[in-house]
PDB file with one MODEL, atoms N, CA, C and O in Angstrom:
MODEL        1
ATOM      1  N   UNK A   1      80.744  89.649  71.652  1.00  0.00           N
ATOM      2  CA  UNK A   1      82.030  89.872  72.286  1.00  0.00           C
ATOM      3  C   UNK A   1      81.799  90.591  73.617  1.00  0.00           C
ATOM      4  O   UNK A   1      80.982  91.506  73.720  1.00  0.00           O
ATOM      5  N   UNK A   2      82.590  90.121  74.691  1.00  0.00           N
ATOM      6  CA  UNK A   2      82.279  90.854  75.759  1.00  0.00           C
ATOM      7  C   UNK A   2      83.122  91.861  76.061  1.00  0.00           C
ATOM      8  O   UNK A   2      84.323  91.858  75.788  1.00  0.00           O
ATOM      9  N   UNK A   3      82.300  93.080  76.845  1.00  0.00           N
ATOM     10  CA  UNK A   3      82.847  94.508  76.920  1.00  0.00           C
ATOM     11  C   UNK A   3      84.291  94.056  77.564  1.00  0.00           C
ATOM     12  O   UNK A   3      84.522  93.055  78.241  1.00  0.00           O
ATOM     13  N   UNK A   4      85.067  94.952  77.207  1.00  0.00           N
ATOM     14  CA  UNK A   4      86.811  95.172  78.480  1.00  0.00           C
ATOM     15  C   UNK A   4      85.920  95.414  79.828  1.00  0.00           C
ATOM     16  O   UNK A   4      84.885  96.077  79.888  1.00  0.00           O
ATOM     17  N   UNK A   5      86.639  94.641  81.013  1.00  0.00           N
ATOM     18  CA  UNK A   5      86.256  95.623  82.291  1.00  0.00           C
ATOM     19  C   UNK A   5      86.967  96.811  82.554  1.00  0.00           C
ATOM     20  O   UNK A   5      87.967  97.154  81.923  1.00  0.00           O
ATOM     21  N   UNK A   6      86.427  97.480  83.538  1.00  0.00           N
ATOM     22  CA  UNK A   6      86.739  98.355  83.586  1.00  0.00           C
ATOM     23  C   UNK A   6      87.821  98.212  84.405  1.00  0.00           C
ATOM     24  O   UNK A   6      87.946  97.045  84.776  1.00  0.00           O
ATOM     25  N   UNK A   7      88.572  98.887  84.787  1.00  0.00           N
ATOM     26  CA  UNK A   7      89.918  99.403  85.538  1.00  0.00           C
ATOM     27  C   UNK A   7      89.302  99.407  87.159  1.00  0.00           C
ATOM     28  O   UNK A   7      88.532 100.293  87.529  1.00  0.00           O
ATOM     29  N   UNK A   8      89.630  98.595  87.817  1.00  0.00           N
ATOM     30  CA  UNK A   8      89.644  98.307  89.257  1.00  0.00           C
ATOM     31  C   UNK A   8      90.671  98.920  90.331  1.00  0.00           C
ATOM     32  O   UNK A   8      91.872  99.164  90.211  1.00  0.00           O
ATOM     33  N   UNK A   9      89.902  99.067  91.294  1.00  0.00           N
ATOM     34  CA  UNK A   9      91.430  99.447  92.275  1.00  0.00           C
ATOM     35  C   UNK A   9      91.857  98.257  92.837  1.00  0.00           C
ATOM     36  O   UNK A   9      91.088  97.372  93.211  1.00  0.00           O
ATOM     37  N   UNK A  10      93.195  98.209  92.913  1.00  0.00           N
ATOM     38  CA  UNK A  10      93.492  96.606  93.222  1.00  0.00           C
ATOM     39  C   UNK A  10      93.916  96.909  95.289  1.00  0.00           C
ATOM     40  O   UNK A  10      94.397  97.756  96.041  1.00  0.00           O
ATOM     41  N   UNK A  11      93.366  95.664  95.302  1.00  0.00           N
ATOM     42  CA  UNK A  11      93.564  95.753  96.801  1.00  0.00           C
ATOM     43  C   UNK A  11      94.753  95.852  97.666  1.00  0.00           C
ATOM     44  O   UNK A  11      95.701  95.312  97.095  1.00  0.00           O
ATOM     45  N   UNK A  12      95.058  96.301  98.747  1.00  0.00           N
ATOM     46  CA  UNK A  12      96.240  96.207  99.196  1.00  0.00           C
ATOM     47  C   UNK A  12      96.502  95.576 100.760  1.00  0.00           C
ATOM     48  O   UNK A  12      97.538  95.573 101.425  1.00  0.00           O
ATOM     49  N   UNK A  13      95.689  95.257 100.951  1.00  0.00           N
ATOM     50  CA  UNK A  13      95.072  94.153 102.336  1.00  0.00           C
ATOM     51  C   UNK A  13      96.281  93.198 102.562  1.00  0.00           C
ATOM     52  O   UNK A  13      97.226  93.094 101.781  1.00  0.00           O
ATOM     53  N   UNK A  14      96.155  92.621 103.546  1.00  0.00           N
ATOM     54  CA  UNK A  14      96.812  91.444 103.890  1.00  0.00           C
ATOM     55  C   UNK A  14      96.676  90.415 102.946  1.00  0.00           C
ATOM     56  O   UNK A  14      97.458  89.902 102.145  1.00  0.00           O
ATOM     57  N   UNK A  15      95.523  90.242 103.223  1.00  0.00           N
ATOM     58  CA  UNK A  15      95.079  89.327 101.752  1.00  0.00           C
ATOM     59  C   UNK A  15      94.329  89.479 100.973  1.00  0.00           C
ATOM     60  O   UNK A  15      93.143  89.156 101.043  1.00  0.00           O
ATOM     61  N   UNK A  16      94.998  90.116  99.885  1.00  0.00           N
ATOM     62  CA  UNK A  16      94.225  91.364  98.768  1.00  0.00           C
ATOM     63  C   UNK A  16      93.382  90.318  98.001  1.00  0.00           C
ATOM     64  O   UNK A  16      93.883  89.243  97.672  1.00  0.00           O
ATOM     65  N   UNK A  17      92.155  90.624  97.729  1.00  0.00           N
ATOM     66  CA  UNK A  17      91.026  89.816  97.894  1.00  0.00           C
ATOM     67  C   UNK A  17      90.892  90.504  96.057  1.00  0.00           C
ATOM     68  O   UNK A  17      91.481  91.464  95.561  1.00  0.00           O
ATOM     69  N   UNK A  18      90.158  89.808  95.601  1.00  0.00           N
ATOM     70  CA  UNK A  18      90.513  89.757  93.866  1.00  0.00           C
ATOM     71  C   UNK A  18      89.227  91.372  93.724  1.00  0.00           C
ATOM     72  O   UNK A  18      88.225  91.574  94.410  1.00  0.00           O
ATOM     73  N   UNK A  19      89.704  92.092  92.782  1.00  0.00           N
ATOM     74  CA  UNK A  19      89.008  92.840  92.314  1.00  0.00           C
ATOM     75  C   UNK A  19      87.945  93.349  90.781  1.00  0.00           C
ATOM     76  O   UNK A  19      87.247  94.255  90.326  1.00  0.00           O
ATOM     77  N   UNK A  20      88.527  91.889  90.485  1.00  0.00           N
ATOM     78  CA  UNK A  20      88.325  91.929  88.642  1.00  0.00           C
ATOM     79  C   UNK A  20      87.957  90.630  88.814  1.00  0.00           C
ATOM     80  O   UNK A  20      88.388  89.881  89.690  1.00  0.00           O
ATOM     81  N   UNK A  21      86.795  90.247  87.590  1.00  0.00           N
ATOM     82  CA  UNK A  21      86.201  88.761  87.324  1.00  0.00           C
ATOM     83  C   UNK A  21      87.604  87.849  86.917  1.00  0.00           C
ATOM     84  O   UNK A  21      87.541  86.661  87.234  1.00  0.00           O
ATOM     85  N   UNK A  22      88.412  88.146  86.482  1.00  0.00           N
ATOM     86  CA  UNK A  22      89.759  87.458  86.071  1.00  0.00           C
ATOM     87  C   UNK A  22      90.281  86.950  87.239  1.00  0.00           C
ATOM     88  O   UNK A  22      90.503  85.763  87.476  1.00  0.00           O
ATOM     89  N   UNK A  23      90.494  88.026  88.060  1.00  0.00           N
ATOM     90  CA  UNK A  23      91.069  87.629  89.639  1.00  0.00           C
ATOM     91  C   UNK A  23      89.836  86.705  89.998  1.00  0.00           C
ATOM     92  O   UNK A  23      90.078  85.508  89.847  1.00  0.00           O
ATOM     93  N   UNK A  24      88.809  86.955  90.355  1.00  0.00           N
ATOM     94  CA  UNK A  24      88.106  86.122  91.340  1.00  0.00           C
ATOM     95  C   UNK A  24      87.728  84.704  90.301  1.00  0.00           C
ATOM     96  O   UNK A  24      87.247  83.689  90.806  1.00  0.00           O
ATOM     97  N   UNK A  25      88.038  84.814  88.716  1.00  0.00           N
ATOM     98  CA  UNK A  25      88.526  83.256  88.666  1.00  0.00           C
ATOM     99  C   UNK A  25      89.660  82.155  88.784  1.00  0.00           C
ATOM    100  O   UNK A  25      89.653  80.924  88.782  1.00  0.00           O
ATOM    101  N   UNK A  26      90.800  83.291  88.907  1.00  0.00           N
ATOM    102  CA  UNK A  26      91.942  82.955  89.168  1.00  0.00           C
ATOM    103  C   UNK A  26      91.860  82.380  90.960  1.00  0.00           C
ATOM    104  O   UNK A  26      92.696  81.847  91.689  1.00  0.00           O
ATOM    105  N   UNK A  27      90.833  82.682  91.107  1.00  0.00           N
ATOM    106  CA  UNK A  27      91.360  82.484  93.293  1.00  0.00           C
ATOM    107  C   UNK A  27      89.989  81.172  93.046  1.00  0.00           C
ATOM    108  O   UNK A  27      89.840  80.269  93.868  1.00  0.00           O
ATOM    109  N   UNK A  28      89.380  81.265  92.182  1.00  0.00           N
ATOM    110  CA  UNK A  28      87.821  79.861  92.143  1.00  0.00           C
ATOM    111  C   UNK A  28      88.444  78.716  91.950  1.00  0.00           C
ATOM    112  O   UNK A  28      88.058  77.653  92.436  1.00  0.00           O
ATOM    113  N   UNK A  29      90.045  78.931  90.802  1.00  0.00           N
ATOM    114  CA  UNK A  29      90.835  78.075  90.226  1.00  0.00           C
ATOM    115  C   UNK A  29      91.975  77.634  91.385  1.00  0.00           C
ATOM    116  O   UNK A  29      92.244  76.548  91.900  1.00  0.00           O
ATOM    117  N   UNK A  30      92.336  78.539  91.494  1.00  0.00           N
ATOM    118  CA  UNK A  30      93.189  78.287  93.102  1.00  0.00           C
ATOM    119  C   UNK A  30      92.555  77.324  94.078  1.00  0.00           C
ATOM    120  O   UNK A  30      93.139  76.442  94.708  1.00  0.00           O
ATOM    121  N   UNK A  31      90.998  77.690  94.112  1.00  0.00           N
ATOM    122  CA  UNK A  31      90.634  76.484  95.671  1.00  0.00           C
ATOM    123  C   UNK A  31      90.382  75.446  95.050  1.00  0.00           C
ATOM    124  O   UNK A  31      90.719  74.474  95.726  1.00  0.00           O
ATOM    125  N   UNK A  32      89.826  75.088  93.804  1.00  0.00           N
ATOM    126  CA  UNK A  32      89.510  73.977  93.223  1.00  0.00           C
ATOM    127  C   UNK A  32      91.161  73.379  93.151  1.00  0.00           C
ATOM    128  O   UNK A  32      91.372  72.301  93.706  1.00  0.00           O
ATOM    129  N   UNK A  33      91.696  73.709  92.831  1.00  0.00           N
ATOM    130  CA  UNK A  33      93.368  72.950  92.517  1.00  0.00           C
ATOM    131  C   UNK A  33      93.624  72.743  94.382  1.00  0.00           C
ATOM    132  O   UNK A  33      94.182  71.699  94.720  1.00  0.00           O
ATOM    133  N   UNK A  34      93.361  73.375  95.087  1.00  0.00           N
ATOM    134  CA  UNK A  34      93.871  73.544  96.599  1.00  0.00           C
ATOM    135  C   UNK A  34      93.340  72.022  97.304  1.00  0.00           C
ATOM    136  O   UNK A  34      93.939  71.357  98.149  1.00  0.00           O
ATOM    137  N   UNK A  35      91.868  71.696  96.577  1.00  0.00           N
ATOM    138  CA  UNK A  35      90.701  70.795  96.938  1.00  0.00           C
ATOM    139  C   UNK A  35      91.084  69.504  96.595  1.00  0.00           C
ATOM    140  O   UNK A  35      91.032  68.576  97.402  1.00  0.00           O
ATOM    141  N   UNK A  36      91.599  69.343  95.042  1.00  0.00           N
ATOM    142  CA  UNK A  36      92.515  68.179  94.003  1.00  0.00           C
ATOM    143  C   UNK A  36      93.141  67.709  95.060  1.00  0.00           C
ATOM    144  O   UNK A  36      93.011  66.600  95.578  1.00  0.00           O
ATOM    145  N   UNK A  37      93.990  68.797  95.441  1.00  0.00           N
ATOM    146  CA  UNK A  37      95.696  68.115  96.311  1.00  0.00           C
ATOM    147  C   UNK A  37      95.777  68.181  97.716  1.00  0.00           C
ATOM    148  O   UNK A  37      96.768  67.867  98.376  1.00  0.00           O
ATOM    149  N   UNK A  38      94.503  68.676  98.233  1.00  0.00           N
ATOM    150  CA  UNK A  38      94.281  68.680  99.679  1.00  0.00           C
ATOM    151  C   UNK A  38      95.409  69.315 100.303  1.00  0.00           C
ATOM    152  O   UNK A  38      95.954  68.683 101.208  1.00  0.00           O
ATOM    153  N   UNK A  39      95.851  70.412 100.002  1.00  0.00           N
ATOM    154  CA  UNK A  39      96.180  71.661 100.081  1.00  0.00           C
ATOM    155  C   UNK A  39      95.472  72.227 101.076  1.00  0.00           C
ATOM    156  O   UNK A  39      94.351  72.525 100.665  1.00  0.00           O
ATOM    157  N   UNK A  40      95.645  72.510 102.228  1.00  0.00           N
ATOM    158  CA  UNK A  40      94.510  73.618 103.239  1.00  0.00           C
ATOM    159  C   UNK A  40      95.109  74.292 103.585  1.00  0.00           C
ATOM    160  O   UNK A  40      94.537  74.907 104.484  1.00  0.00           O
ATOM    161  N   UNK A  41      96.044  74.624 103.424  1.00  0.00           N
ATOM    162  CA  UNK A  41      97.010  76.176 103.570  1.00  0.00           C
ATOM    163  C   UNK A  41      96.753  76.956 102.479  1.00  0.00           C
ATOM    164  O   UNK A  41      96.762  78.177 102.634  1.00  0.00           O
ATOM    165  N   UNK A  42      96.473  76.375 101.151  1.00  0.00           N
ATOM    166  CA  UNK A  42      95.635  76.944  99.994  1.00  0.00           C
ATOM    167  C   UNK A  42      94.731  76.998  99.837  1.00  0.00           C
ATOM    168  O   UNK A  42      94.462  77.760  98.909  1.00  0.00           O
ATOM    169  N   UNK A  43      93.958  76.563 100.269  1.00  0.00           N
ATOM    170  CA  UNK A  43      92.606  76.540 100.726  1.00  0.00           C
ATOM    171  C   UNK A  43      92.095  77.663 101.003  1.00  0.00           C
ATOM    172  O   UNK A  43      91.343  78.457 100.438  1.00  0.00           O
ATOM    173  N   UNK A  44      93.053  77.542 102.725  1.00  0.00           N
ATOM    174  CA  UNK A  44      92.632  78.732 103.768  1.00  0.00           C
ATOM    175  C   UNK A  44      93.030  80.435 103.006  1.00  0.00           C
ATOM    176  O   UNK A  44      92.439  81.503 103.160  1.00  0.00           O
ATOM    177  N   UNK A  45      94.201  80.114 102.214  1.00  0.00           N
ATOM    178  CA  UNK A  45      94.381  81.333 101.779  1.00  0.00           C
ATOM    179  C   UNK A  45      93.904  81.968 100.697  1.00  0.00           C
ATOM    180  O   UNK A  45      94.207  83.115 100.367  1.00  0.00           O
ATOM    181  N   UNK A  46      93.149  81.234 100.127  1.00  0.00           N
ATOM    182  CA  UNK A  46      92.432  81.385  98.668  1.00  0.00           C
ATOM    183  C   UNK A  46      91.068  81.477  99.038  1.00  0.00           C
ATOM    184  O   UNK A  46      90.361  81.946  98.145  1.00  0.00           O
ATOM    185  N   UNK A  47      90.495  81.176 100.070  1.00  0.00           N
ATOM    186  CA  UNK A  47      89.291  81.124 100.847  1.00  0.00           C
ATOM    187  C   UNK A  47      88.728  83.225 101.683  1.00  0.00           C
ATOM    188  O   UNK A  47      87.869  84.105 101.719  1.00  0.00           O
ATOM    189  N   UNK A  48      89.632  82.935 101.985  1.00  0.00           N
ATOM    190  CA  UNK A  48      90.558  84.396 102.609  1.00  0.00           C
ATOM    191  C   UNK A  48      90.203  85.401 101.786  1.00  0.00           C
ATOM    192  O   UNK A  48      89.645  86.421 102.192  1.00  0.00           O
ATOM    193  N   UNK A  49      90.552  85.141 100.381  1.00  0.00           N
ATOM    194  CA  UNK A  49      90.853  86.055  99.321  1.00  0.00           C
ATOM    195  C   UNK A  49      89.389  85.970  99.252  1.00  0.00           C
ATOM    196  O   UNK A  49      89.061  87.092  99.640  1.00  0.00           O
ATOM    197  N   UNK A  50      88.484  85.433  99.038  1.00  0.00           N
ATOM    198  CA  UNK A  50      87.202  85.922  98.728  1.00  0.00           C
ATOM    199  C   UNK A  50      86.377  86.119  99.735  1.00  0.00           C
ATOM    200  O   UNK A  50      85.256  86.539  99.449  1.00  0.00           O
ATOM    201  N   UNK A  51      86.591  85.960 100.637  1.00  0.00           N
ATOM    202  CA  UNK A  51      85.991  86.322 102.079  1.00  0.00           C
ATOM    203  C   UNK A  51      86.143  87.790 102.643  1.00  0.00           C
ATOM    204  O   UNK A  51      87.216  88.347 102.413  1.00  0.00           O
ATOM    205  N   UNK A  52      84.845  88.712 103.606  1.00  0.00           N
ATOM    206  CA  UNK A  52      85.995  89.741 103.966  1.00  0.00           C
ATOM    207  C   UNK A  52      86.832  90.693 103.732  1.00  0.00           C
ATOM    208  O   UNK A  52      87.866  90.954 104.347  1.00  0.00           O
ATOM    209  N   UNK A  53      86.131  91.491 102.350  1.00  0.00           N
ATOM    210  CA  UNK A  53      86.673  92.515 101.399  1.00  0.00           C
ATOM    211  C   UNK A  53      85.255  93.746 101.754  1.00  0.00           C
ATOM    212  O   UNK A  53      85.205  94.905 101.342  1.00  0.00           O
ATOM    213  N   UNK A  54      84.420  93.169 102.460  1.00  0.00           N
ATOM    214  CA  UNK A  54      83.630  95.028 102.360  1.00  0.00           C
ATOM    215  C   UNK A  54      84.221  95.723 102.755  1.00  0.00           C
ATOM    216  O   UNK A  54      84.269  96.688 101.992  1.00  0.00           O
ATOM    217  N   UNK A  55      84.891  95.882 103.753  1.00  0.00           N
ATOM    218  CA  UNK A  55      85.572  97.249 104.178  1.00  0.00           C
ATOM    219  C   UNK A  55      86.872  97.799 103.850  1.00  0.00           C
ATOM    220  O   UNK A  55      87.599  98.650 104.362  1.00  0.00           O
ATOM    221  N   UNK A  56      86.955  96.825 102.543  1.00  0.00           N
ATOM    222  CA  UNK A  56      88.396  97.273 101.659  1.00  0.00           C
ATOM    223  C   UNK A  56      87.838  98.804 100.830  1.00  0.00           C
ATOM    224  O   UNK A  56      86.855  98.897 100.095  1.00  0.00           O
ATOM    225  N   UNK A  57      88.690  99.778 101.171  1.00  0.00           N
ATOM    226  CA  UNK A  57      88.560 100.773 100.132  1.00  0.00           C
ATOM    227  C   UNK A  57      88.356 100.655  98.357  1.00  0.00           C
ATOM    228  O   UNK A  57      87.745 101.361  97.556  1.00  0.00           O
ATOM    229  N   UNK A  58      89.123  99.501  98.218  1.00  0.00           N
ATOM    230  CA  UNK A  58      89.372  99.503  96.350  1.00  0.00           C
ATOM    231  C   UNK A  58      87.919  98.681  96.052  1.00  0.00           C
ATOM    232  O   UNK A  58      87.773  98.270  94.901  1.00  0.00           O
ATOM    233  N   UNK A  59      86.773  98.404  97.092  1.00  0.00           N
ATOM    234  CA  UNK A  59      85.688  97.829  96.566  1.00  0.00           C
ATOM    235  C   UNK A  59      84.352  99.340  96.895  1.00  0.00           C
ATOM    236  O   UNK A  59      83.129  99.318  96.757  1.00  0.00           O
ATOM    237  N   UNK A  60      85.424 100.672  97.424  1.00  0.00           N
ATOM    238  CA  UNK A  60      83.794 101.379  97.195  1.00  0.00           C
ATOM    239  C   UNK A  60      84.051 101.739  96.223  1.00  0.00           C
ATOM    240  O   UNK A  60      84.191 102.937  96.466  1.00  0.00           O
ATOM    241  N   UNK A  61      84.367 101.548  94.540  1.00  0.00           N
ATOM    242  CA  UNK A  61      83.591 101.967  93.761  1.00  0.00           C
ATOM    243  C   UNK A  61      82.926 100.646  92.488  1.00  0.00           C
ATOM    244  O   UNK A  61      82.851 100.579  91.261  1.00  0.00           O
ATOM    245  N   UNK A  62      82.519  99.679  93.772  1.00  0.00           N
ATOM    246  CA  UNK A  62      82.431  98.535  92.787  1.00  0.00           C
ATOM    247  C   UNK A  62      80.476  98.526  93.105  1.00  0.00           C
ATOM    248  O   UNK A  62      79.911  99.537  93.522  1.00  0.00           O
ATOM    249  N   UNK A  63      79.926  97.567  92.886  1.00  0.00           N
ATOM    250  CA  UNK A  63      78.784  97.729  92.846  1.00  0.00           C
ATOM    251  C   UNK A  63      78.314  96.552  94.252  1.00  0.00           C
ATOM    252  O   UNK A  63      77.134  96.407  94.567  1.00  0.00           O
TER     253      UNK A  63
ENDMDL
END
């Protein structure tokens, strides 16, 4: 069984970029569905979300 994660700070960015393995499969699931329907406004914004988070505060206490 796998451990609970732990409690994340959630981002508050423009485009709050996922902080938990849940989120960053929820935004993997987002571009793949964005890709299906040729979506590039979903794309770009789901692209976004994982791009471009080091200098978010809620990632210094991540590893």
């Amino acid at each position: 069984m796998a451990e609970p994660e732990p409690q994340a700070r959630r981002c508050h960015g423009l485009v709050a970029h996922p902080t938990t393995n849940a989120e960053r499969d929820e935004a993997v699931a987002a571009i793949t569905e964005a890709r299906r329907t040729s979506d590039t406004t979903g794309l770009l914004i789901n692209l976004s979300r994982l791009t471009g988070a080091r200098s978010c505060p809620a990632n210094a206490e991540q590893p």
